[in-house]
Amino acid sequence: QRYLSSVTKPLPADVKVLDHSYSRDEFTNITSRIASHVGRNLHLQKFHPLNIVQQRITNYFYQNFVSAGRSPIFSLYNNLSPIVSVNQNFDSLLIPKDHVSRCKSDCYYINSELLLRAHMTAHQSELLLAGLNNFLMVGDVYRRDEIDRSHYPVFHQLDAVRLRTRDELFPSDSSLQIFEQGNNTDSFGGQEKQACHTLEAAKLMEHELKSTLEGLATHLFGDVEYRWVDTQFPFTQPSWELEVFYNNDWLELLGCGIMRQPILTNSGISDRIGWAFGIGLERVAMCLYKIPDIRLFWSKDSGFLCQFKTHNINEAITYKEISQFPQCTNDLSFWLPENAEFSSNDFYDLVRSEGGDLVEQVQLIDNFVHPKNNKTSHCYRITYRHMQRTLTQREAGIIHNKIAQAAESRLFVTLRL
Ligand code: FA5
Ligand code: MG
């Protein structure tokens, strides 16, 4: 009896996510490891490859959809909380009560009412209800999955919605409508259009959607081969997937379709037809930058992150595999010489010659002028890593001291110890 109670430790009564406590119930399956990813916001982190990809996609929409006054008509929501209700993630999108995607085995539930969103589409209805007609949503999504080089339980999506009125679709022909009392178009395989839409409106929307997304694929990947694949989503009809042929393989880039009309009606919209899509950011970044492992996106390793430090988001970057051996980081602070020139580049050259290939990165992390004696202090963070074996902190320390001494004798700095 005593043994049993010590191994089956009672679970804490509450689930903690982002410093907030939620009550646990029979649906709870979120782990603290998964909860620790909430709030990392990789898509908002400057110079992160997912942030660069997000910017490239949003720029495409800003540039290609402008008002008469030439301002962008799409607005971007990239800070929506990933904690959503079952209603947001499923019900509002007409996902049937018995649909497999609701399973506990597929989602991270906080409890029977709340979960970590499984797709960005979870926010579609609330933004429609807020009155938006053209919007982009970006964020982290959570699905229970394996951890390997292409799967991770947390990834990022960008979703978009565009609504159109009759006058916008058919400005020069007042006889064309967007709605009709049609029968279900099962004669077209149920795929061609929803019963309430006219064929003209559905076809025009399909054309705008597809040409927009083909343009996006070209914007991201250049002159790429692509194909459209029919698919099904509970919230769009018809629905498609766009695949691109990249690095000798067909890659599913995104899912899209004409929004099911009851989603708009339920948000109080009766005079518009809409299209929507959702694209995975990791997929795009892994292809664009040849990143071999999806786990790398979560790396706090500067050897990964520094490769994306670019001020030109369209720069062609090819990721170079970093050593799997751990880094050692040491800081070096000194006062600059008062009677001699000093430039950071001199120091970088000195570090390269003293540290050789063991130095992965050098960053100036602090630069200040002492208010009383007017002397300038620099602090550099040096990251060491051996490419073939684990470098001990002691070995790194020896090189670090050599660098410090060389800086003192050759660059005339005064070490601050
Ligand atoms: C969806 O999530 C739909 N919400 C997309 C959508 C939005 C359709 C609006 C229609 C209208 P899906 O599960 O296929 O669909 O995911 C969409 C995209 O996310 C995929 O095309 C892919 O690029 C990416 N994705 C999906 N699963 C993963 C995964 N395990 N790892 C990385 N990326 C993924
Ligand atoms: Mg899919």
XYZ file of C-alpha atoms and ligand atoms in Angstrom:
452
model
C 0.000 0.000 0.000
C 2.731 2.469 0.940
C 4.758 1.495 -2.133
C 1.810 2.085 -4.431
C 1.054 5.517 -3.112
C 4.638 6.590 -3.591
C 4.722 5.688 -7.280
C 1.248 6.908 -8.173
C 1.856 10.425 -6.972
C -1.399 12.350 -7.043
C -1.448 14.934 -9.827
C -1.609 18.552 -8.714
C -5.184 19.825 -8.703
C -4.387 22.607 -11.173
C -2.697 22.844 -14.558
C -0.288 25.735 -14.956
C 0.144 27.424 -18.328
C 1.973 30.747 -18.573
C 1.720 31.408 -14.822
C -2.016 30.920 -14.898
C -3.753 28.019 -13.152
C -6.581 26.057 -14.733
C -8.657 23.369 -13.110
C -7.853 19.840 -14.164
C -10.460 17.303 -15.263
C -10.721 14.020 -17.124
C -9.785 15.780 -20.397
C -6.515 17.208 -19.132
C -3.591 15.800 -21.082
C -1.244 18.773 -21.473
C 2.185 18.067 -19.986
C 4.436 20.596 -18.311
C 6.952 20.051 -21.112
C 4.387 21.144 -23.695
C 3.189 23.987 -21.468
C 6.779 25.259 -21.345
C 6.568 26.049 -25.080
C 3.643 28.425 -24.598
C 4.918 31.991 -24.689
C 8.194 31.230 -26.501
C 6.648 33.034 -29.524
C 9.362 32.019 -31.989
C 7.432 33.761 -34.754
C 7.899 37.084 -32.946
C 11.609 36.640 -32.193
C 13.727 39.018 -34.264
C 15.952 37.222 -36.822
C 14.346 33.860 -36.072
C 13.812 31.973 -39.366
C 10.092 31.591 -38.571
C 9.870 35.338 -38.070
C 11.582 35.929 -41.402
C 9.154 33.560 -43.150
C 6.192 35.267 -41.451
C 7.455 38.626 -42.688
C 7.947 37.348 -46.218
C 4.378 36.039 -46.374
C 2.817 39.127 -44.808
C 4.830 41.397 -47.125
C 3.405 39.519 -50.087
C -0.120 40.315 -48.885
C 0.721 43.905 -47.990
C 2.174 44.467 -51.464
C -0.461 42.680 -53.512
C -3.636 43.820 -51.793
C -3.852 47.591 -51.443
C -6.758 49.999 -51.156
C -7.451 52.857 -53.534
C -5.348 54.961 -51.176
C -2.557 52.405 -51.656
C -2.453 51.229 -48.057
C -2.431 47.482 -47.261
C -5.891 46.048 -46.728
C -4.857 42.921 -44.806
C -4.285 43.338 -41.094
C -2.010 41.020 -39.132
C -2.807 39.305 -35.811
C 0.295 37.592 -34.437
C -0.295 37.814 -30.718
C -3.516 35.850 -30.142
C -3.421 33.569 -27.101
C -2.882 29.884 -28.022
C -5.251 28.897 -25.202
C -8.634 28.584 -26.915
C -12.035 27.123 -26.172
C -13.446 23.950 -27.710
C -15.929 26.286 -29.369
C -13.191 28.332 -31.027
C -11.102 25.404 -32.204
C -13.977 23.179 -33.382
C -17.640 24.251 -32.990
C -17.290 27.698 -34.580
C -15.753 25.976 -37.618
C -18.633 23.495 -38.022
C -16.378 20.564 -37.091
C -18.743 17.676 -36.222
C -18.942 16.601 -32.565
C -17.587 13.160 -33.456
C -14.782 14.350 -35.759
C -11.418 12.583 -35.169
C -9.560 15.870 -34.873
C -11.279 16.468 -31.510
C -9.723 13.337 -29.975
C -7.688 13.542 -26.810
C -5.057 11.546 -28.651
C -4.612 14.387 -31.154
C -4.891 17.553 -29.059
C -3.486 19.035 -25.902
C -6.448 19.708 -23.649
C -6.077 21.911 -20.581
C -9.478 20.633 -19.507
C -12.786 19.777 -21.154
C -13.392 23.416 -22.083
C -9.940 24.697 -23.053
C -7.143 23.413 -25.237
C -3.975 24.616 -26.928
C -5.177 25.544 -30.415
C -4.579 22.845 -33.028
C -4.722 25.328 -35.912
C -4.807 29.072 -36.390
C -8.245 28.758 -37.962
C -9.492 28.627 -34.348
C -9.507 32.447 -34.381
C -11.361 32.862 -37.645
C -14.860 33.372 -36.216
C -13.863 35.802 -33.472
C -12.089 38.066 -36.002
C -15.065 37.893 -38.373
C -17.295 38.821 -35.478
C -14.990 41.765 -34.772
C -15.865 43.059 -38.245
C -12.684 42.268 -40.172
C -12.838 41.473 -43.891
C -9.193 40.808 -44.780
C -6.842 39.435 -42.134
C -3.809 37.283 -41.417
C -3.275 35.316 -38.193
C 0.071 33.835 -37.178
C 0.984 31.776 -34.168
C 2.060 28.552 -32.522
C -0.229 25.513 -32.823
C -0.163 22.290 -30.838
C -0.824 18.716 -31.913
C 0.120 15.488 -30.219
C 2.773 13.916 -32.365
C 6.141 12.182 -32.515
C 9.375 14.077 -32.113
C 11.648 13.456 -35.061
C 13.390 15.507 -37.701
C 10.142 16.553 -39.379
C 7.591 16.363 -36.569
C 7.309 18.367 -33.430
C 4.227 18.782 -31.224
C 4.399 22.539 -31.603
C 4.624 24.258 -34.959
C 3.514 27.534 -36.490
C 0.838 28.437 -38.975
C -0.257 31.529 -40.840
C -3.949 31.663 -41.724
C -5.690 34.192 -43.938
C -9.275 35.235 -44.653
C -10.575 37.423 -47.468
C -14.221 38.412 -47.808
C -15.792 39.920 -50.934
C -19.144 41.603 -51.570
C -21.203 41.231 -54.744
C -20.191 44.703 -55.899
C -16.528 43.927 -55.410
C -16.720 40.662 -57.331
C -18.892 41.885 -60.202
C -18.450 45.670 -60.354
C -19.516 46.013 -63.976
C -22.412 43.563 -64.156
C -25.354 44.207 -61.857
C -27.134 41.046 -63.059
C -24.579 38.715 -61.437
C -25.194 37.589 -57.867
C -23.128 35.768 -55.255
C -26.020 33.849 -53.648
C -28.762 31.600 -55.001
C -31.238 29.060 -53.619
C -29.339 26.245 -55.265
C -29.680 22.559 -54.569
C -26.727 20.710 -53.296
C -24.347 20.247 -56.170
C -23.818 16.561 -55.683
C -23.957 16.289 -59.461
C -20.574 18.014 -59.332
C -19.376 15.536 -56.712
C -20.298 17.994 -53.947
C -16.921 19.554 -54.525
C -17.538 22.270 -57.043
C -19.483 24.729 -54.874
C -21.793 25.213 -51.894
C -25.530 25.184 -52.605
C -25.986 28.807 -51.535
C -23.324 30.204 -53.894
C -23.741 30.978 -57.568
C -21.328 29.158 -59.827
C -19.969 32.518 -61.089
C -19.121 33.717 -57.578
C -17.621 30.402 -56.497
C -15.474 30.178 -59.641
C -14.285 33.777 -59.388
C -13.346 33.272 -55.722
C -11.560 30.035 -56.576
C -9.617 31.842 -59.266
C -8.573 34.690 -56.974
C -7.624 32.262 -54.205
C -5.561 30.013 -56.436
C -3.763 32.766 -58.286
C -2.996 34.503 -54.980
C -1.485 31.321 -53.559
C 0.416 30.453 -56.735
C 1.876 33.960 -56.514
C 2.771 33.345 -52.877
C 4.560 30.086 -53.758
C 6.550 31.928 -56.427
C 7.276 34.789 -54.033
C 8.725 32.291 -51.548
C 10.396 29.671 -53.724
C 10.979 31.346 -57.078
C 9.959 29.634 -60.268
C 8.666 26.447 -58.650
C 6.576 23.566 -60.000
C 3.252 23.209 -58.155
C 0.016 21.231 -58.241
C -3.494 21.530 -56.753
C -4.921 18.542 -54.894
C -8.634 18.262 -53.966
C -9.185 17.722 -50.260
C -11.786 18.266 -47.544
C -12.026 20.503 -44.501
C -15.198 20.850 -42.432
C -14.919 24.649 -42.687
C -14.359 25.118 -46.441
C -16.057 23.839 -49.576
C -14.576 23.317 -52.076
C -11.160 22.695 -50.481
C -7.677 22.232 -51.921
C -4.098 21.662 -50.941
C -1.224 23.326 -52.742
C 1.873 21.191 -53.199
C 5.191 22.434 -54.505
C 8.001 20.370 -55.997
C 11.077 21.345 -54.079
C 14.351 19.534 -53.451
C 13.080 16.598 -55.519
C 9.927 16.048 -53.480
C 6.292 17.126 -53.424
C 5.676 19.172 -50.298
C 2.202 19.980 -48.934
C 2.487 23.693 -48.417
C -1.014 24.731 -47.378
C -4.713 23.939 -47.165
C -7.384 26.337 -48.440
C -10.910 26.726 -49.746
C -14.118 28.727 -50.031
C -15.398 29.393 -46.509
C -18.546 27.517 -45.523
C -21.263 30.158 -45.549
C -22.783 29.319 -42.094
C -19.477 30.432 -40.492
C -20.051 33.896 -41.936
C -23.767 33.874 -41.119
C -23.035 32.880 -37.515
C -20.748 35.915 -37.293
C -23.504 38.199 -38.551
C -22.241 38.484 -42.136
C -24.905 38.027 -44.808
C -23.594 39.883 -47.856
C -20.128 38.407 -48.401
C -18.408 35.299 -49.702
C -14.944 34.384 -48.440
C -11.822 32.365 -49.051
C -9.322 31.172 -46.456
C -6.092 29.258 -46.205
C -3.577 27.993 -43.635
C 0.146 27.467 -44.281
C 2.823 25.852 -42.085
C 5.818 28.119 -41.421
C 8.294 25.359 -40.495
C 7.733 23.602 -43.815
C 8.526 26.776 -45.702
C 11.589 27.597 -43.607
C 12.992 24.057 -43.764
C 12.804 24.121 -47.559
C 13.975 27.680 -48.065
C 16.960 27.449 -45.767
C 17.638 23.698 -45.995
C 17.113 23.244 -42.257
C 17.319 19.455 -41.735
C 15.592 19.083 -38.365
C 12.408 20.750 -37.078
C 13.810 20.704 -33.513
C 16.423 23.246 -34.549
C 13.751 25.974 -34.526
C 13.592 25.627 -30.745
C 17.341 25.846 -30.350
C 18.661 28.643 -28.179
C 22.083 27.892 -29.641
C 23.654 30.956 -31.171
C 25.326 28.731 -33.771
C 21.838 28.192 -35.231
C 20.308 31.597 -34.626
C 23.245 33.705 -35.849
C 22.940 32.232 -39.343
C 19.667 34.132 -39.842
C 20.848 37.554 -38.675
C 20.017 39.388 -41.860
C 18.457 42.759 -42.502
C 17.316 41.611 -45.921
C 14.492 39.124 -45.357
C 14.698 38.008 -48.989
C 18.356 37.021 -48.722
C 19.054 33.471 -49.881
C 20.390 31.761 -46.759
C 21.563 28.157 -46.712
C 21.823 26.723 -43.265
C 25.166 25.119 -42.397
C 24.899 22.191 -40.013
C 26.355 23.102 -36.666
C 28.297 20.681 -34.546
C 26.176 18.659 -32.156
C 28.752 19.100 -29.380
C 27.927 21.553 -26.607
C 29.027 25.146 -26.526
C 31.092 26.858 -23.840
C 30.461 30.545 -23.355
C 32.875 32.975 -21.703
C 32.661 36.744 -21.408
C 35.633 39.120 -21.585
C 35.426 42.729 -20.356
C 38.063 45.395 -20.700
C 38.662 49.158 -20.727
C 39.701 50.425 -24.134
C 43.181 51.989 -24.376
C 43.232 55.772 -23.761
C 46.236 56.526 -25.955
C 45.691 54.078 -28.811
C 43.088 53.342 -31.448
C 40.812 50.394 -30.862
C 38.318 48.812 -33.216
C 36.183 45.774 -32.558
C 37.393 44.215 -35.783
C 40.942 44.186 -34.430
C 39.670 42.218 -31.505
C 37.760 39.786 -33.740
C 40.914 39.092 -35.751
C 42.852 38.502 -32.560
C 40.209 36.074 -31.321
C 40.298 34.194 -34.617
C 44.046 33.847 -34.549
C 44.209 32.787 -30.892
C 41.080 30.628 -30.792
C 40.991 29.233 -34.322
C 38.072 27.030 -35.306
C 37.057 26.510 -31.720
C 35.456 29.947 -31.715
C 31.942 29.828 -33.088
C 30.831 33.356 -32.372
C 31.902 36.626 -30.806
C 29.361 39.261 -29.807
C 29.800 42.723 -28.303
C 27.243 42.488 -25.508
C 28.041 45.632 -23.498
C 29.541 49.007 -24.384
C 29.561 51.909 -21.932
C 31.477 55.050 -20.961
C 32.345 55.515 -17.305
C 30.708 58.792 -16.176
C 33.642 59.907 -13.987
C 36.853 58.948 -15.798
C 35.334 58.882 -19.319
C 36.891 55.495 -20.064
C 35.078 53.123 -22.438
C 34.401 49.525 -21.508
C 33.557 46.693 -23.901
C 32.304 43.251 -22.975
C 32.482 40.455 -25.558
C 30.758 37.123 -25.299
C 32.823 34.378 -26.923
C 31.202 31.059 -27.785
C 33.532 28.081 -28.102
C 32.709 24.737 -29.638
C 34.762 21.824 -30.879
C 33.410 20.307 -34.093
C 34.393 16.710 -33.290
C 34.216 16.317 -29.538
C 32.997 17.909 -26.335
C 35.132 20.823 -25.323
C 35.536 21.043 -21.554
C 34.969 24.331 -19.789
C 38.583 24.070 -18.606
C 39.988 23.784 -22.143
C 37.818 26.711 -23.239
C 39.077 28.639 -20.217
C 42.706 28.167 -21.275
C 42.029 29.570 -24.758
C 39.962 32.357 -23.241
C 42.889 33.370 -21.016
C 45.241 33.318 -23.997
C 42.876 35.671 -25.816
C 42.677 37.950 -22.788
C 46.441 38.131 -22.469
C 46.914 38.736 -26.188
C 44.351 41.558 -26.089
C 46.197 43.120 -23.179
C 49.611 42.940 -24.785
C 48.713 43.587 -28.416
C 45.666 45.875 -28.232
C 46.639 47.657 -24.986
C 43.303 47.085 -23.278
C 42.987 46.894 -19.492
C 41.216 43.733 -18.388
C 38.320 44.166 -15.935
C 38.450 41.140 -13.727
C -5.246 23.003 -41.220
O -4.664 23.128 -40.160
C -6.336 23.944 -41.654
N -6.755 24.744 -40.513
C -5.829 24.805 -42.804
C -6.915 25.615 -43.454
C -7.163 26.920 -43.059
C -7.707 25.063 -44.468
C -8.200 27.669 -43.634
C -8.712 25.785 -45.053
C -8.958 27.093 -44.633
P -3.634 21.098 -41.998
O -3.757 20.276 -40.788
O -3.494 20.401 -43.299
O -4.871 22.078 -42.158
O -2.385 22.061 -41.826
C -2.161 23.163 -42.670
C -0.678 23.279 -42.989
O 0.080 23.281 -41.779
C -0.126 22.100 -43.771
O -0.346 22.251 -45.132
C 1.337 22.158 -43.412
O 2.019 23.163 -44.134
C 1.285 22.575 -41.964
N 1.366 21.400 -41.082
C 0.374 20.533 -40.760
N 0.823 19.580 -39.924
C 2.133 19.848 -39.695
C 3.163 19.241 -38.906
N 2.933 18.154 -38.156
N 4.399 19.773 -38.922
C 4.634 20.872 -39.654
N 3.724 21.513 -40.411
C 2.484 21.009 -40.438
Mg -3.112 18.836 -44.460
